[in-house]
Coordinates of C-alpha atoms in Angstrom, one line a residue:
Chain A
M263 CA -46.9 -37.7 5.7
A264 CA -45.4 -38.1 9.5
L265 CA -42.9 -41.2 9.6
K266 CA -42.1 -41.2 13.1
G267 CA -42.1 -43.5 15.8
N268 CA -40.7 -45.6 18.5
L269 CA -37.1 -48.1 17.3
R270 CA -39.0 -50.4 20.2
D271 CA -41.7 -50.5 18.0
F272 CA -40.2 -49.7 14.7
T273 CA -37.4 -51.4 14.7
L274 CA -34.1 -49.6 12.9
A275 CA -33.0 -52.2 10.8
Q276 CA -36.9 -51.7 9.4
L277 CA -36.7 -48.3 9.9
L278 CA -33.5 -48.1 7.5
N279 CA -35.0 -50.8 5.0
L280 CA -38.0 -48.2 3.9
I281 CA -36.0 -45.4 3.3
N282 CA -33.2 -47.0 1.1
L283 CA -36.6 -49.2 -0.9
A284 CA -38.5 -45.8 -0.7
H285 CA -35.5 -44.0 -1.4
K286 CA -36.2 -41.3 0.4
T287 CA -34.0 -38.1 1.2
G288 CA -34.4 -35.9 5.2
T289 CA -32.9 -35.9 7.7
L290 CA -33.6 -39.6 10.7
V291 CA -33.6 -37.4 14.1
V292 CA -33.5 -40.5 17.2
E293 CA -34.2 -38.8 19.8
S294 CA -32.1 -41.2 22.9
P295 CA -32.2 -39.8 26.5
N296 CA -28.4 -39.4 26.6
E297 CA -27.9 -37.3 22.9
S298 CA -29.9 -36.4 19.7
V299 CA -28.2 -38.2 16.7
W300 CA -29.5 -37.0 13.3
V301 CA -28.7 -39.3 10.0
F302 CA -29.2 -37.4 6.5
F303 CA -29.7 -39.8 3.5
R304 CA -29.8 -38.4 0.4
G305 CA -32.2 -40.4 -2.2
G306 CA -32.0 -43.2 0.1
K307 CA -27.9 -43.3 0.8
L308 CA -26.4 -41.9 4.4
A309 CA -25.3 -38.5 3.2
Y310 CA -24.1 -37.6 6.7
A311 CA -23.9 -37.7 10.4
Q312 CA -24.6 -36.1 13.6
T313 CA -24.6 -37.5 17.0
G314 CA -25.3 -34.0 19.4
H315 CA -22.2 -33.8 21.6
E316 CA -19.9 -35.0 19.5
D317 CA -17.7 -32.0 17.6
G318 CA -18.2 -33.9 14.0
S319 CA -16.4 -31.6 12.3
L320 CA -14.0 -32.8 9.8
I321 CA -11.0 -32.5 11.0
N322 CA -12.0 -34.2 14.5
I323 CA -13.6 -36.8 12.2
L324 CA -9.4 -37.4 10.2
H325 CA -7.7 -37.4 14.2
R326 CA -11.0 -39.9 15.3
T327 CA -10.1 -41.4 12.5
N328 CA -6.9 -41.6 13.1
R329 CA -6.4 -40.2 9.5
L330 CA -3.8 -38.0 12.2
T331 CA -1.8 -37.8 15.5
T332 CA -2.6 -35.7 17.5
A333 CA 0.3 -33.8 17.7
Q334 CA -1.2 -33.4 13.5
Y335 CA -4.7 -32.8 14.9
R336 CA -3.9 -29.4 17.0
G337 CA -1.7 -28.1 14.3
I338 CA -4.2 -27.9 12.2
R339 CA -6.8 -26.8 14.7
A340 CA -4.2 -23.8 15.6
R341 CA -4.7 -22.6 11.5
I342 CA -8.2 -22.7 11.1
N343 CA -10.0 -20.1 12.2
G344 CA -13.2 -20.1 11.3
M345 CA -11.9 -22.7 8.1
S346 CA -15.6 -24.7 7.0
D347 CA -15.1 -28.3 6.4
K348 CA -15.0 -27.9 2.5
E349 CA -12.9 -25.2 3.1
L350 CA -10.5 -27.5 4.9
G351 CA -11.1 -30.5 2.9
L352 CA -9.9 -28.4 0.0
L353 CA -6.5 -27.4 1.5
L354 CA -5.5 -30.5 3.0
I355 CA -5.8 -32.5 -0.4
N356 CA -4.5 -29.8 -1.9
A357 CA -1.4 -29.9 0.1
N358 CA -1.3 -33.7 -0.2
Y359 CA -1.7 -34.0 3.2
F360 CA -4.6 -36.4 2.2
T361 CA -6.3 -37.8 -1.2
Q362 CA -10.2 -37.2 -2.1
Q363 CA -10.6 -40.9 -1.2
E364 CA -8.6 -41.4 1.7
I365 CA -11.4 -37.9 3.1
L366 CA -14.2 -39.4 2.3
T367 CA -13.1 -43.1 3.3
S368 CA -12.4 -41.4 6.9
L369 CA -15.6 -39.6 7.0
Q370 CA -17.3 -42.2 5.8
S371 CA -16.6 -44.9 8.4
Y372 CA -17.9 -42.1 10.9
F373 CA -20.7 -40.9 10.1
I374 CA -21.6 -45.3 9.4
D375 CA -20.3 -46.2 13.7
T376 CA -22.4 -42.8 14.6
V377 CA -25.8 -45.4 12.1
R378 CA -24.4 -48.1 14.1
R379 CA -24.0 -46.8 17.6
L380 CA -28.3 -47.0 17.1
F381 CA -28.3 -49.6 16.8
T382 CA -27.8 -49.8 20.8
L383 CA -31.0 -47.4 21.3
I384 CA -33.7 -49.8 21.6
N385 CA -36.6 -47.2 23.1
S386 CA -35.1 -44.0 21.8
P387 CA -38.6 -42.3 19.5
F388 CA -37.5 -40.7 16.2
H389 CA -38.9 -38.8 13.5
F390 CA -37.6 -38.5 9.3
E391 CA -37.8 -35.0 8.2
S392 CA -37.3 -34.4 4.5
D393 CA -37.2 -30.5 5.0
L394 CA -34.1 -31.6 7.3
F395 CA -30.2 -30.7 5.3
P396 CA -26.8 -31.3 7.3
P397 CA -25.5 -28.3 6.3
E398 CA -23.9 -26.7 3.1
D399 CA -20.7 -26.9 4.4
K400 CA -20.3 -30.6 5.7
I401 CA -19.4 -32.6 3.4
T402 CA -21.2 -35.1 2.3
V403 CA -21.6 -38.8 0.8
R404 CA -23.1 -42.1 -0.1
V405 CA -22.9 -44.7 1.1
N406 CA -25.3 -48.3 0.6
L407 CA -27.6 -48.7 3.2
E408 CA -26.6 -52.4 2.8
N409 CA -24.8 -53.9 4.5
I410 CA -25.6 -51.6 6.9
I411 CA -28.8 -53.4 7.3
L412 CA -28.1 -56.9 7.0
E413 CA -25.6 -56.8 10.0
S414 CA -28.6 -55.3 12.1
S415 CA -30.0 -57.5 10.9
R416 CA -28.1 -60.9 12.3
Q417 CA -28.5 -58.8 15.5
M418 CA -32.4 -59.2 15.5
R419 CA -32.6 -62.5 13.6
E420 CA -32.4 -64.3 16.3
R421 CA -35.2 -62.2 18.2
E422 CA -37.6 -62.8 15.4
Q423 CA -37.0 -65.8 14.4
L424 CA -38.0 -67.4 18.2
Y425 CA -40.8 -64.5 18.1
D426 CA -42.4 -66.2 15.0
E427 CA -41.9 -69.6 16.6
I428 CA -43.4 -68.6 19.7
P429 CA -45.6 -66.3 18.8
S430 CA -48.5 -66.0 21.9
L431 CA -46.9 -66.5 25.2
E432 CA -50.1 -67.4 26.4
M433 CA -49.7 -71.1 24.9
A434 CA -48.8 -74.0 27.1
L435 CA -46.3 -76.3 27.5
K436 CA -46.6 -80.5 27.4
F437 CA -43.8 -83.3 27.4
A438 CA -44.3 -84.6 24.6
D439 CA -44.9 -88.7 24.4
R440 CA -42.8 -89.7 22.4
P441 CA -40.0 -87.3 23.2
N442 CA -37.6 -87.2 19.9
T443 CA -34.8 -87.0 22.2
N444 CA -32.2 -89.2 25.3
I445 CA -33.9 -87.9 28.6
H446 CA -31.2 -89.3 29.9
T447 CA -28.5 -87.2 28.4
L448 CA -30.2 -84.3 28.8
T449 CA -28.1 -81.4 30.0
L450 CA -30.1 -78.6 31.2
S451 CA -29.4 -75.4 32.9
S452 CA -30.9 -74.1 36.0
A453 CA -32.7 -72.0 34.1
E454 CA -34.6 -74.5 31.8
W455 CA -34.6 -77.1 34.8
R456 CA -36.7 -74.1 36.5
V457 CA -39.0 -74.7 33.4
V458 CA -39.5 -77.6 33.0
N459 CA -40.7 -78.1 36.4
L460 CA -43.3 -76.4 35.6
I461 CA -44.6 -77.0 32.7
N462 CA -47.5 -78.2 32.7
P463 CA -50.9 -77.7 30.2
K464 CA -52.9 -75.4 32.3
N465 CA -49.4 -73.2 32.8
T466 CA -49.3 -70.6 30.6
I467 CA -45.6 -69.7 28.8
R468 CA -46.3 -66.3 30.5
Q469 CA -46.7 -67.9 33.2
I470 CA -43.7 -70.4 33.7
A471 CA -41.9 -66.5 32.5
L472 CA -43.5 -64.9 35.5
A473 CA -43.4 -67.9 38.2
S474 CA -39.4 -68.9 36.9
N475 CA -38.3 -64.6 36.2
L476 CA -37.8 -65.0 33.2
N477 CA -38.5 -62.4 29.8
D478 CA -40.2 -63.4 27.8
L479 CA -37.7 -63.3 24.8
D480 CA -35.5 -65.7 27.5
I481 CA -38.3 -68.3 27.7
R482 CA -39.1 -68.1 24.6
R483 CA -35.4 -69.2 23.9
I484 CA -35.7 -71.8 26.5
A485 CA -38.6 -72.8 24.9
Y486 CA -37.3 -73.1 22.1
G487 CA -34.3 -75.1 22.7
L488 CA -37.3 -77.3 24.7
I489 CA -39.3 -77.9 21.3
Q490 CA -36.2 -78.2 19.2
A491 CA -34.8 -81.4 21.0
G492 CA -38.8 -83.0 21.3
L493 CA -39.3 -83.2 24.5
V494 CA -41.6 -81.2 24.5
E495 CA -44.8 -79.6 22.6
L496 CA -47.0 -76.7 22.9
T497 CA -50.2 -77.0 23.4
K498 CA -53.5 -74.8 24.1
P499 CA -54.2 -74.0 27.4
E500 CA -56.4 -76.4 28.7
D501 CA -58.5 -73.8 30.3
S502 CA -58.8 -72.1 26.9
P503 CA -62.8 -71.8 27.3
N504 CA -65.4 -74.8 25.3
L505 CA -65.3 -72.5 21.5
S506 CA -66.4 -75.6 19.4
L507 CA -70.0 -74.5 19.2
L508 CA -68.5 -71.8 17.0
R509 CA -67.0 -73.9 14.5
G510 CA -70.8 -74.1 13.3
R511 CA -70.7 -70.6 11.5
P512 CA -71.6 -70.2 8.2
G513 CA -68.8 -70.1 5.4
L514 CA -68.9 -70.5 1.7
P515 CA -69.2 -74.0 0.2
M516 CA -66.1 -72.8 -2.3
T517 CA -65.0 -75.9 -3.5
T518 CA -68.2 -77.6 -4.8
T519 CA -70.1 -74.2 -5.7
Q520 CA -70.0 -73.8 -9.5
K521 CA -67.4 -71.1 -10.3
S522 CA -70.1 -68.6 -11.9
E523 CA -72.2 -69.3 -8.8
R524 CA -69.4 -68.2 -7.1
V525 CA -68.8 -65.3 -9.9
S526 CA -72.6 -64.4 -8.8
L527 CA -72.8 -64.6 -5.2
I528 CA -69.7 -61.8 -5.8
N529 CA -71.2 -59.4 -8.0
R530 CA -74.7 -59.9 -5.7
I531 CA -72.6 -58.7 -2.5
I532 CA -70.9 -56.5 -5.2
K533 CA -74.2 -54.7 -5.3
R534 CA -75.7 -54.5 -2.5
I535 CA -72.7 -53.3 -0.5
R536 CA -72.2 -50.2 -3.3
S537 CA -76.0 -49.8 -2.7
L538 CA -75.0 -48.9 1.0
Chain B
M140 CA -81.1 -68.9 3.0
Q141 CA -77.5 -68.6 2.1
S142 CA -74.9 -67.3 4.1
V143 CA -71.1 -65.8 3.3
K144 CA -69.1 -64.2 6.1
M145 CA -65.9 -61.9 5.6
V146 CA -63.4 -62.3 9.2
V147 CA -62.5 -58.1 10.1
T148 CA -58.9 -58.1 12.6
G149 CA -55.8 -56.2 13.1
P150 CA -54.0 -55.3 16.1
F151 CA -55.4 -54.0 20.0
N152 CA -57.0 -50.7 18.8
A153 CA -56.8 -50.7 15.3
G154 CA -60.7 -49.7 14.9
K155 CA -62.5 -52.9 13.5
T156 CA -65.0 -52.5 15.6
E157 CA -66.4 -49.2 14.4
F158 CA -65.3 -51.3 10.7
I159 CA -67.9 -53.2 11.3
R160 CA -70.5 -50.5 13.3
A161 CA -70.0 -48.5 10.0
V162 CA -72.4 -51.1 7.7
S163 CA -73.4 -53.2 9.5
E164 CA -77.3 -53.6 9.3
I165 CA -77.8 -54.4 12.6
D166 CA -76.0 -53.5 16.0
V167 CA -73.3 -54.8 15.9
V168 CA -73.4 -58.4 18.5
S169 CA -70.8 -56.8 20.2
T170 CA -68.8 -59.0 23.5
E171 CA -66.1 -55.2 24.7
R172 CA -65.1 -55.7 28.7
R173 CA -64.0 -53.8 30.0
I174 CA -59.8 -53.7 30.0
S175 CA -58.6 -54.7 33.0
S176 CA -54.7 -54.4 31.4
Q177 CA -52.6 -51.0 33.0
A178 CA -50.7 -52.0 29.7
E179 CA -53.7 -51.4 27.3
R180 CA -55.7 -49.1 28.2
V181 CA -55.3 -46.9 25.1
K182 CA -58.9 -47.2 25.3
D183 CA -61.5 -48.5 27.7
S184 CA -63.3 -51.4 26.0
T185 CA -62.2 -54.2 24.5
T186 CA -63.7 -57.2 22.3
V187 CA -63.3 -60.4 24.0
A188 CA -65.2 -62.9 21.9
M189 CA -65.8 -61.0 18.2
D190 CA -67.9 -58.4 17.1
F191 CA -70.4 -59.3 14.7
G192 CA -72.4 -57.3 11.9
R193 CA -74.8 -58.3 9.4
I194 CA -75.0 -56.5 5.9
S195 CA -78.5 -59.2 3.7
I196 CA -77.7 -59.3 -0.2
D197 CA -81.0 -59.9 -1.2
D198 CA -83.5 -63.0 0.0
E199 CA -81.5 -65.8 -0.8
L200 CA -78.4 -64.2 0.6
V201 CA -76.6 -62.8 4.2
L202 CA -73.0 -61.9 5.1
Y203 CA -71.8 -61.7 8.0
L204 CA -69.2 -59.7 9.2
F205 CA -67.3 -60.7 12.0
G206 CA -64.7 -58.7 13.9
T207 CA -61.7 -60.9 15.9
P208 CA -60.3 -59.7 19.5
G209 CA -57.9 -57.9 19.5
Q210 CA -55.6 -58.2 22.5
K211 CA -53.1 -61.1 21.8
R212 CA -54.2 -63.2 24.8
F213 CA -57.7 -64.1 22.3
D214 CA -56.2 -65.4 19.7
F215 CA -57.5 -68.6 20.1
M216 CA -60.5 -67.8 18.7
W217 CA -58.9 -66.9 14.8
E218 CA -58.6 -70.5 13.4
I219 CA -61.9 -70.6 14.2
L220 CA -63.5 -67.1 13.7
S221 CA -61.6 -68.0 9.6
E222 CA -63.0 -71.2 9.3
G223 CA -64.9 -71.5 5.5
M224 CA -64.1 -66.9 5.2
L225 CA -64.6 -65.6 1.8
G226 CA -62.1 -63.6 2.8
F227 CA -60.2 -61.4 5.9
V228 CA -60.1 -57.3 6.1
V229 CA -56.1 -56.6 8.2
I230 CA -56.8 -52.7 9.2
V231 CA -54.2 -51.4 11.4
D232 CA -53.8 -48.3 13.3
S233 CA -51.3 -45.7 10.3
T234 CA -50.3 -43.6 13.2
R235 CA -48.6 -46.0 15.7
P236 CA -46.0 -48.5 14.3
E237 CA -46.0 -49.6 18.0
T238 CA -49.3 -51.9 16.0
F239 CA -47.0 -52.7 12.6
R240 CA -45.4 -56.2 13.7
E241 CA -48.5 -57.8 15.3
A242 CA -50.7 -56.5 12.4
R243 CA -47.8 -58.4 10.2
S244 CA -48.2 -61.6 12.6
I245 CA -51.8 -61.6 12.2
L246 CA -52.2 -61.3 8.7
E247 CA -49.4 -63.9 8.6
T248 CA -51.8 -66.3 10.5
F249 CA -55.1 -65.1 9.6
H250 CA -53.7 -66.1 6.0
A251 CA -52.0 -69.8 7.4
Y252 CA -55.1 -70.3 8.5
A253 CA -57.2 -70.1 5.3
P254 CA -55.5 -68.8 1.6
T255 CA -57.5 -66.8 1.2
P256 CA -57.7 -63.4 -0.4
Y257 CA -57.7 -60.3 1.9
V258 CA -57.0 -57.0 2.0
V259 CA -55.2 -54.2 4.5
A260 CA -57.1 -51.4 5.7
A261 CA -55.0 -48.3 6.5
N262 CA -56.8 -46.6 9.5
K263 CA -56.9 -43.3 11.1
Q264 CA -55.4 -41.9 7.6
D265 CA -57.3 -38.5 7.9
R266 CA -55.0 -38.0 11.1
E267 CA -51.7 -35.7 10.9
D268 CA -49.4 -38.4 12.0
A269 CA -50.9 -41.4 9.8
W270 CA -48.2 -43.2 7.7
D271 CA -48.3 -42.9 3.9
L272 CA -49.5 -45.9 1.9
E273 CA -46.1 -46.6 0.9
D274 CA -43.7 -46.1 4.0
L275 CA -46.9 -48.6 5.5
R276 CA -46.4 -50.8 3.3
I277 CA -43.1 -51.6 3.3
A278 CA -43.0 -51.7 7.5
L279 CA -45.7 -54.4 6.5
R280 CA -43.6 -56.4 3.9
L281 CA -46.7 -56.9 2.0
N282 CA -46.0 -58.0 -1.7
P283 CA -46.8 -55.6 -4.1
H284 CA -50.7 -57.4 -5.5
V285 CA -51.0 -56.9 -2.2
K286 CA -53.4 -54.0 -1.6
I287 CA -53.8 -51.9 1.1
V288 CA -56.6 -49.8 1.3
N289 CA -57.3 -45.9 2.3
C290 CA -59.2 -46.5 5.6
T291 CA -61.5 -44.5 8.2
A292 CA -63.0 -47.0 10.2
T293 CA -65.9 -44.0 11.2
R294 CA -67.1 -43.3 7.4
K295 CA -69.1 -46.0 6.2
E296 CA -67.6 -44.4 2.0
S297 CA -65.0 -45.8 3.7
V298 CA -65.9 -48.6 5.7
K299 CA -67.3 -49.1 1.8
N300 CA -64.9 -49.2 -0.4
V301 CA -62.2 -51.0 1.8
L302 CA -65.0 -54.1 1.6
L303 CA -65.4 -54.2 -2.4
E304 CA -61.5 -53.8 -3.1
L305 CA -62.2 -57.4 -1.2
L306 CA -65.0 -58.1 -3.0
Y307 CA -62.9 -57.3 -6.8
S308 CA -60.1 -58.9 -5.4
I309 CA -62.1 -62.2 -5.1
L310 CA -62.9 -62.1 -8.3
A311 CA -59.5 -62.2 -9.4
E312 CA -58.2 -65.1 -8.1
M313 CA -61.3 -66.9 -8.8
D314 CA -61.0 -65.5 -12.2
L315 CA -57.0 -67.1 -12.1
I316 CA -58.4 -70.2 -10.4
A317 CA -59.7 -70.7 -13.6
L318 CA -56.3 -70.0 -15.3

């Protein structure tokens, strides 16, 4: 079945984590406005990567990773007419220009850099093709994804924490009755002052963001900072509909009913659902 | 007459209303309104308070199914709806990865309100672009013991299967508590 979406919604870290945990083999294709990137995985490990417009040949990668000077690059390039990457790799090893490990390290470094560049894409469609493989003449590597995932996760941690702490911008803020901080020594930035001026249980955080010209992330960052400082508290907007009437909805008195009665009740429901 | 309830939750347009409609013996009391936000105009109307379905179990017992509003701005309803529930179903649209993060957030919120058993219903599994169940499990960061069930909310048998899996989970948890 399909594994496709947009990095805006399903981050690269989540995607790599999925590929790693599910030991997937195939090619992740990420489309951005300027280029397409193909990243091949074998058994959940990074094996090969190619950016659309870049020359991903071994000779070019060795040059880009500073293993070859420009003069060496030009000299070798002139002599390798039609030679595949694997043939060139063997030639360089046999001629004692490089060890096998040095070539693999260069390739790993290049492929990891290609994946890292993907982290800058935040609104790009992707799809995973389980039957798409790199050209046979290319040299593949085996790189564990854990470190790459950790690095990207660090970048996203702040963002996620803010969204966890303030999941909805439809909440309001109110000043704490007893601030945990000495407000006389508090130093606020101009953006924070703009937010503080608008704090009122009648204003949702989203309304404050709009009025202060702040995006979702920045308003969360400021609100979280003010909450952590003990200056404000999250609260429900004052004009929320009064829904207390709904609180009387039926529920199962789980704490008082005997277990056998509860099991009997569930079994009655199971029997009825089966018969529907 | 005793009554019990289950909650059907999930992101906007995941299929909660259809899910309840598939098994309710009454016309679902739906509080749908036309969508005003352009960003959420995937469909024409959405649930703003709750959907309400009923299944008579026998002469003495009724099961109510409450569907939560899918849009974030109505999440103040969730705590109220979760009170006293037997368990809950989190419906996820398997074809829309952009909703997975929200589904995870809803799941955590509901579980925090009431730590009752739950199952994840992977809806729209009949579509070609649906994600695999195991890929969804990883994407939603579900523990191995959490059931993720193949679902097509428009099909009664499929919805029955999801509800039964939830009921089996409730029974299993009762056994655990007894231990």
